[in-house]
Every structure is written in C-alpha cells, then in structure tokens.
Amino acid sequence: MRKVTGGVFLSLDGVMQAPGGPTEDYTGGFDQGGWLFRFGDEGIFDTVGSLFAGEYDLLLGRRTYDIFASYWPYVEGPEAAMGQAFARAGKHVLTRGDRPLEWQNSHRLKGVDDVAALKRSEGPDLIIQGSSTIYPDLLAAGLIDRLVLMIFPVTLGKGKRLFGEGTPAGKLRMTDHKVTAKGTVIATYEPDGAIPADASFPEPSTSQREQERQARMREEKW
C-alpha cells in the first residue's frame, strides 16, 4: 500500500495559493504570489529535503500540474536537479478534463476511486504539492496518510485554502513538530478518526435571555 503525504506551504490564516512567484496563480485576484520567498525561511530546508528524499511519485491537481510542467522541465542552474527528479517521478494528475498530459511519466486520474486504486498498487509513496482543490475529497475518502504543514507567521487575507469547502470533520494526531528561528511552525499530522460523538458538556443556561438567544438562532435572526 502506498502512502500519500501532503506537503504544504501555508500562511497562518490557512492560505496556500501561489507561494512560489507572482505569476504562479493570481486567479481570484490573488495579489500576494511569491509570499514564501518574500518572507524567506531557511529553517524549512531540512523538512523539504527529507520530504523529497528517496523515491516518490507526485499526486497533483490539474492546475498545479500545469504550473510544474511549465517550469520544471526548463529550469537551469541549482534547481535543475529538482527538475530532473520531478521528470523521473510518476506524475498522477487528478482531473476531470481531457487535455493532454505532455510531461513525461504523467498519468491521468479521473476521480477519487482512481486515487484509491493507485494507493493499492505497487510503487513509491506519493507526495502532494499545491493542489488545494483535491484535499477535501481525499480527506473525506480517507486517502491521505500524513500532512506536513509548514505554517509561516504571515497572514494573506484571501486565497485558496488547504481545508476548503467540503473538508470533513475529523481528528488529527500530531506526530512531529518544530519551530524555526524565524517562527515557522512545521507540524506533521496523521488522521485519527472521527470527532467523538459524546462529551461532558456544561449544563446549558436556562435563563430567559438564553431562551431568547436560542429562538433567534433557530429563526436565523441572531
């Protein structure tokens, strides 16, 4: 069984859109592209290096695939080695569209069932990069084994978020954490089942004011 890890560059307010550059993804009027490099934190390098150590395949949404395919095959200089590694890796693209996947070693996945079948197949573990839109469905299907969140002490206000609409309720168990000298929190989580249905709550107020507040909530006037 392959494992699926989401490696995420994240702002403190949960935005993961376009960390790499101003023109990476400015859809929705996002104007903070390249925020990761503008903030800068060398303390994440060990985590990023270990994430991509050894053999791996990539699991990507279509837009992140397009970003990668337009950049990494052509990069030169110090980053060329990463481009070559991405070229060798299998790139499994979750997309409803039929546009060609022209980058070498690219494979189309039509839906969550295809991801589940991929997990059951032989091969290296899978790393998600970017691809904010695929997280809710994969989490709901129980297909993500680990989240490595690099949470920078910066707020971006708007943009695509990791835990977007459709994210299921559930517990996560922290398995590792550290804080860099610049204040980036690197936290690793694994899914840990459902939120318990039963709990010991304080007795609710029986005051007239509370009854009126409850009535306003039911009537959606609160």
mmCIF file of C-alpha atoms in Angstrom:
data_model
loop_
_atom_site.group_PDB
_atom_site.id
_atom_site.type_symbol
_atom_site.label_atom_id
_atom_site.label_comp_id
_atom_site.label_asym_id
_atom_site.label_seq_id
_atom_site.Cartn_x
_atom_site.Cartn_y
_atom_site.Cartn_z
ATOM 1 C CA MET A 1 0.000 0.000 0.000
ATOM 2 C CA ARG A 2 1.435 3.351 -0.992
ATOM 3 C CA LYS A 3 1.286 6.230 1.458
ATOM 4 C CA VAL A 4 0.029 9.698 0.492
ATOM 5 C CA THR A 5 1.676 12.730 2.102
ATOM 6 C CA GLY A 6 0.575 16.304 1.620
ATOM 7 C CA GLY A 7 3.490 18.720 1.923
ATOM 8 C CA VAL A 8 2.018 22.192 2.299
ATOM 9 C CA PHE A 9 3.398 25.731 2.497
ATOM 10 C CA LEU A 10 0.724 27.538 4.472
ATOM 11 C CA SER A 11 0.069 31.013 5.807
ATOM 12 C CA LEU A 12 -1.131 31.463 9.379
ATOM 13 C CA ASP A 13 -4.651 32.141 8.084
ATOM 14 C CA GLY A 14 -4.673 28.938 6.046
ATOM 15 C CA VAL A 15 -3.845 30.195 2.535
ATOM 16 C CA MET A 16 -1.638 28.032 0.303
ATOM 17 C CA GLN A 17 -2.065 29.808 -3.034
ATOM 18 C CA ALA A 18 0.971 30.715 -5.160
ATOM 19 C CA PRO A 19 3.822 30.556 -2.651
ATOM 20 C CA GLY A 20 6.443 30.398 -5.411
ATOM 21 C CA GLY A 21 6.050 33.507 -7.543
ATOM 22 C CA PRO A 22 3.870 36.490 -8.552
ATOM 23 C CA THR A 23 2.682 34.873 -11.805
ATOM 24 C CA GLU A 24 2.215 31.350 -10.437
ATOM 25 C CA ASP A 25 -1.525 31.666 -9.758
ATOM 26 C CA TYR A 26 -3.248 35.029 -9.497
ATOM 27 C CA THR A 27 -6.760 33.653 -10.089
ATOM 28 C CA GLY A 28 -9.422 35.142 -7.843
ATOM 29 C CA GLY A 29 -7.493 38.409 -7.710
ATOM 30 C CA PHE A 30 -4.748 36.928 -5.530
ATOM 31 C CA ASP A 31 -2.001 39.554 -5.334
ATOM 32 C CA GLN A 32 0.454 38.024 -2.857
ATOM 33 C CA GLY A 33 2.103 35.495 -5.181
ATOM 34 C CA GLY A 34 5.619 34.525 -4.144
ATOM 35 C CA TRP A 35 4.885 35.160 -0.483
ATOM 36 C CA LEU A 36 7.067 32.242 0.649
ATOM 37 C CA PHE A 37 10.210 33.721 -0.892
ATOM 38 C CA ARG A 38 9.360 37.254 0.172
ATOM 39 C CA PHE A 39 9.113 36.037 3.737
ATOM 40 C CA GLY A 40 12.019 33.608 3.447
ATOM 41 C CA ASP A 41 12.977 30.958 5.983
ATOM 42 C CA GLU A 42 15.982 28.700 5.534
ATOM 43 C CA GLY A 43 14.784 26.706 8.530
ATOM 44 C CA ILE A 44 12.358 24.773 6.310
ATOM 45 C CA PHE A 45 15.094 23.369 4.043
ATOM 46 C CA ASP A 46 15.708 20.228 6.109
ATOM 47 C CA THR A 47 11.996 19.405 6.096
ATOM 48 C CA VAL A 48 11.661 19.985 2.355
ATOM 49 C CA GLY A 49 14.795 17.918 1.730
ATOM 50 C CA SER A 50 13.536 14.975 3.769
ATOM 51 C CA LEU A 51 10.130 15.181 2.093
ATOM 52 C CA PHE A 52 11.738 14.603 -1.304
ATOM 53 C CA ALA A 53 14.453 12.178 -0.207
ATOM 54 C CA GLY A 54 14.433 8.792 -1.890
ATOM 55 C CA GLU A 55 11.929 7.663 -4.491
ATOM 56 C CA TYR A 56 8.474 9.194 -4.755
ATOM 57 C CA ASP A 57 5.674 9.907 -7.194
ATOM 58 C CA LEU A 58 3.689 13.132 -7.325
ATOM 59 C CA LEU A 59 -0.075 13.381 -6.887
ATOM 60 C CA LEU A 60 -1.294 16.680 -8.323
ATOM 61 C CA GLY A 61 -4.374 18.630 -9.298
ATOM 62 C CA ARG A 62 -4.532 19.805 -12.897
ATOM 63 C CA ARG A 63 -3.578 23.428 -12.234
ATOM 64 C CA THR A 64 -0.552 22.551 -10.126
ATOM 65 C CA TYR A 65 0.459 20.061 -12.797
ATOM 66 C CA ASP A 66 0.283 22.845 -15.404
ATOM 67 C CA ILE A 67 2.417 25.106 -13.196
ATOM 68 C CA PHE A 68 5.026 22.386 -12.675
ATOM 69 C CA ALA A 69 5.044 21.248 -16.316
ATOM 70 C CA SER A 70 5.599 24.816 -17.487
ATOM 71 C CA TYR A 71 8.538 25.369 -15.151
ATOM 72 C CA TRP A 72 10.456 22.320 -14.002
ATOM 73 C CA PRO A 73 11.381 20.781 -17.387
ATOM 74 C CA TYR A 74 13.039 24.063 -18.378
ATOM 75 C CA VAL A 75 14.753 25.155 -15.181
ATOM 76 C CA GLU A 76 18.527 25.575 -15.191
ATOM 77 C CA GLY A 77 21.202 26.215 -12.596
ATOM 78 C CA PRO A 78 20.997 24.983 -8.993
ATOM 79 C CA GLU A 79 17.347 23.910 -9.331
ATOM 80 C CA ALA A 80 17.964 21.714 -12.392
ATOM 81 C CA ALA A 81 18.468 18.627 -10.217
ATOM 82 C CA MET A 82 14.974 19.014 -8.750
ATOM 83 C CA GLY A 83 13.557 19.405 -12.247
ATOM 84 C CA GLN A 84 15.274 16.179 -13.302
ATOM 85 C CA ALA A 85 13.937 14.367 -10.239
ATOM 86 C CA PHE A 86 10.399 15.536 -10.987
ATOM 87 C CA ALA A 87 10.827 14.394 -14.595
ATOM 88 C CA ARG A 88 11.761 10.879 -13.427
ATOM 89 C CA ALA A 89 8.904 10.678 -10.927
ATOM 90 C CA GLY A 90 5.472 9.468 -11.910
ATOM 91 C CA LYS A 91 3.051 12.378 -12.029
ATOM 92 C CA HIS A 92 -0.508 11.305 -11.273
ATOM 93 C CA VAL A 93 -2.940 14.081 -12.139
ATOM 94 C CA LEU A 94 -6.445 14.204 -10.698
ATOM 95 C CA THR A 95 -8.500 15.954 -13.378
ATOM 96 C CA ARG A 96 -11.938 15.803 -14.969
ATOM 97 C CA GLY A 97 -10.641 17.278 -18.219
ATOM 98 C CA ASP A 98 -9.188 15.609 -21.285
ATOM 99 C CA ARG A 99 -6.366 17.982 -22.201
ATOM 100 C CA PRO A 100 -3.146 16.072 -22.925
ATOM 101 C CA LEU A 101 -0.620 15.469 -20.154
ATOM 102 C CA GLU A 102 2.528 16.043 -22.192
ATOM 103 C CA TRP A 103 5.199 15.948 -19.474
ATOM 104 C CA GLN A 104 6.943 12.593 -19.395
ATOM 105 C CA ASN A 105 5.722 9.973 -16.915
ATOM 106 C CA SER A 106 2.335 11.694 -16.493
ATOM 107 C CA HIS A 107 -0.838 9.722 -15.823
ATOM 108 C CA ARG A 108 -4.475 10.803 -15.654
ATOM 109 C CA LEU A 109 -6.751 10.034 -12.695
ATOM 110 C CA LYS A 110 -10.441 10.701 -13.226
ATOM 111 C CA GLY A 111 -11.584 10.620 -9.620
ATOM 112 C CA VAL A 112 -11.151 9.510 -6.043
ATOM 113 C CA ASP A 113 -11.650 5.838 -6.934
ATOM 114 C CA ASP A 114 -8.624 6.069 -9.231
ATOM 115 C CA VAL A 115 -6.569 7.504 -6.373
ATOM 116 C CA ALA A 116 -7.649 4.630 -4.131
ATOM 117 C CA ALA A 117 -6.604 2.130 -6.797
ATOM 118 C CA LEU A 118 -3.271 3.917 -7.190
ATOM 119 C CA LYS A 119 -2.651 3.640 -3.446
ATOM 120 C CA ARG A 120 -3.236 -0.101 -3.623
ATOM 121 C CA SER A 121 -0.780 -0.535 -6.498
ATOM 122 C CA GLU A 122 2.939 -1.238 -6.313
ATOM 123 C CA GLY A 123 5.241 1.757 -6.424
ATOM 124 C CA PRO A 124 6.774 4.555 -4.381
ATOM 125 C CA ASP A 125 4.842 6.682 -1.940
ATOM 126 C CA LEU A 126 3.001 9.750 -3.231
ATOM 127 C CA ILE A 127 3.599 13.408 -2.384
ATOM 128 C CA ILE A 128 1.016 16.115 -2.970
ATOM 129 C CA GLN A 129 2.306 19.576 -3.814
ATOM 130 C CA GLY A 130 -0.016 22.552 -4.167
ATOM 131 C CA SER A 131 -3.318 21.183 -5.487
ATOM 132 C CA SER A 132 -5.575 22.793 -2.877
ATOM 133 C CA THR A 133 -8.789 21.593 -4.533
ATOM 134 C CA ILE A 134 -8.048 17.877 -4.175
ATOM 135 C CA TYR A 135 -7.645 17.826 -0.385
ATOM 136 C CA PRO A 136 -11.305 17.859 0.747
ATOM 137 C CA ASP A 137 -12.286 14.826 -1.362
ATOM 138 C CA LEU A 138 -9.140 12.875 -0.481
ATOM 139 C CA LEU A 139 -9.572 13.577 3.225
ATOM 140 C CA ALA A 140 -13.238 12.579 3.041
ATOM 141 C CA ALA A 141 -12.243 9.291 1.390
ATOM 142 C CA GLY A 142 -9.532 8.578 3.957
ATOM 143 C CA LEU A 143 -6.790 8.578 1.332
ATOM 144 C CA ILE A 144 -4.314 10.975 2.957
ATOM 145 C CA ASP A 145 -1.935 9.356 5.430
ATOM 146 C CA ARG A 146 0.102 12.362 6.540
ATOM 147 C CA LEU A 147 0.095 16.152 6.381
ATOM 148 C CA VAL A 148 3.366 18.059 6.711
ATOM 149 C CA LEU A 149 2.323 21.664 7.253
ATOM 150 C CA MET A 150 4.905 24.453 7.093
ATOM 151 C CA ILE A 151 2.951 27.310 8.646
ATOM 152 C CA PHE A 152 4.583 30.696 8.160
ATOM 153 C CA PRO A 153 3.869 33.587 10.551
ATOM 154 C CA VAL A 154 2.206 35.684 7.861
ATOM 155 C CA THR A 155 -1.442 36.368 7.013
ATOM 156 C CA LEU A 156 -2.543 36.740 3.396
ATOM 157 C CA GLY A 157 -6.185 37.638 3.839
ATOM 158 C CA LYS A 158 -7.569 35.783 0.836
ATOM 159 C CA GLY A 159 -6.680 32.925 -1.468
ATOM 160 C CA LYS A 160 -7.051 29.177 -1.883
ATOM 161 C CA ARG A 161 -7.017 27.275 1.388
ATOM 162 C CA LEU A 162 -5.922 23.811 2.376
ATOM 163 C CA PHE A 163 -9.072 22.972 4.307
ATOM 164 C CA GLY A 164 -11.542 24.271 1.749
ATOM 165 C CA GLU A 165 -15.240 23.676 1.315
ATOM 166 C CA GLY A 166 -16.109 20.012 1.668
ATOM 167 C CA THR A 167 -13.393 19.179 4.192
ATOM 168 C CA PRO A 168 -14.860 16.546 6.533
ATOM 169 C CA ALA A 169 -14.932 16.789 10.297
ATOM 170 C CA GLY A 170 -12.328 14.613 11.970
ATOM 171 C CA LYS A 171 -9.435 14.389 14.398
ATOM 172 C CA LEU A 172 -5.759 14.691 13.548
ATOM 173 C CA ARG A 173 -2.889 13.368 15.635
ATOM 174 C CA MET A 174 0.343 15.359 15.754
ATOM 175 C CA THR A 175 3.345 13.085 15.213
ATOM 176 C CA ASP A 176 6.125 15.662 14.985
ATOM 177 C CA HIS A 177 6.658 19.389 15.280
ATOM 178 C CA LYS A 178 9.315 22.040 15.417
ATOM 179 C CA VAL A 179 9.600 25.806 15.155
ATOM 180 C CA THR A 180 12.249 27.522 13.047
ATOM 181 C CA ALA A 181 14.249 30.509 14.225
ATOM 182 C CA LYS A 182 12.001 32.763 12.107
ATOM 183 C CA GLY A 183 8.856 31.366 13.674
ATOM 184 C CA THR A 184 7.622 28.948 11.010
ATOM 185 C CA VAL A 185 5.793 26.055 12.648
ATOM 186 C CA ILE A 186 6.459 22.713 10.951
ATOM 187 C CA ALA A 187 3.772 20.321 12.142
ATOM 188 C CA THR A 188 3.161 16.756 10.977
ATOM 189 C CA TYR A 189 -0.275 15.228 11.426
ATOM 190 C CA GLU A 190 -1.926 11.895 10.716
ATOM 191 C CA PRO A 191 -5.703 11.333 10.516
ATOM 192 C CA ASP A 192 -7.019 9.977 13.798
ATOM 193 C CA GLY A 193 -10.642 9.052 13.245
ATOM 194 C CA ALA A 194 -13.905 10.827 13.891
ATOM 195 C CA ILE A 195 -14.593 13.520 16.454
ATOM 196 C CA PRO A 196 -16.183 11.752 19.460
ATOM 197 C CA ALA A 197 -19.952 11.990 19.447
ATOM 198 C CA ASP A 198 -20.283 12.038 23.231
ATOM 199 C CA ALA A 199 -18.788 14.536 25.651
ATOM 200 C CA SER A 200 -19.458 16.012 29.076
ATOM 201 C CA PHE A 201 -20.770 19.493 28.375
ATOM 202 C CA PRO A 202 -21.545 22.146 30.996
ATOM 203 C CA GLU A 203 -25.227 22.425 31.796
ATOM 204 C CA PRO A 204 -26.798 24.991 29.445
ATOM 205 C CA SER A 205 -28.216 28.188 30.863
ATOM 206 C CA THR A 206 -31.937 28.219 31.481
ATOM 207 C CA SER A 207 -32.172 31.999 31.672
ATOM 208 C CA GLN A 208 -34.831 33.899 29.758
ATOM 209 C CA ARG A 209 -32.107 35.718 27.874
ATOM 210 C CA GLU A 210 -30.600 32.410 26.713
ATOM 211 C CA GLN A 211 -34.007 31.132 25.597
ATOM 212 C CA GLU A 212 -34.468 34.287 23.548
ATOM 213 C CA ARG A 213 -30.989 33.860 22.022
ATOM 214 C CA GLN A 214 -31.774 30.261 21.083
ATOM 215 C CA ALA A 215 -35.013 31.380 19.444
ATOM 216 C CA ARG A 216 -33.166 33.987 17.371
ATOM 217 C CA MET A 217 -30.689 31.327 16.209
ATOM 218 C CA ARG A 218 -33.488 28.985 15.127
ATOM 219 C CA GLU A 219 -35.109 31.837 13.208
ATOM 220 C CA GLU A 220 -31.705 32.804 11.711
ATOM 221 C CA LYS A 221 -32.064 36.310 13.156
ATOM 222 C CA TRP A 222 -29.099 36.124 15.563
#
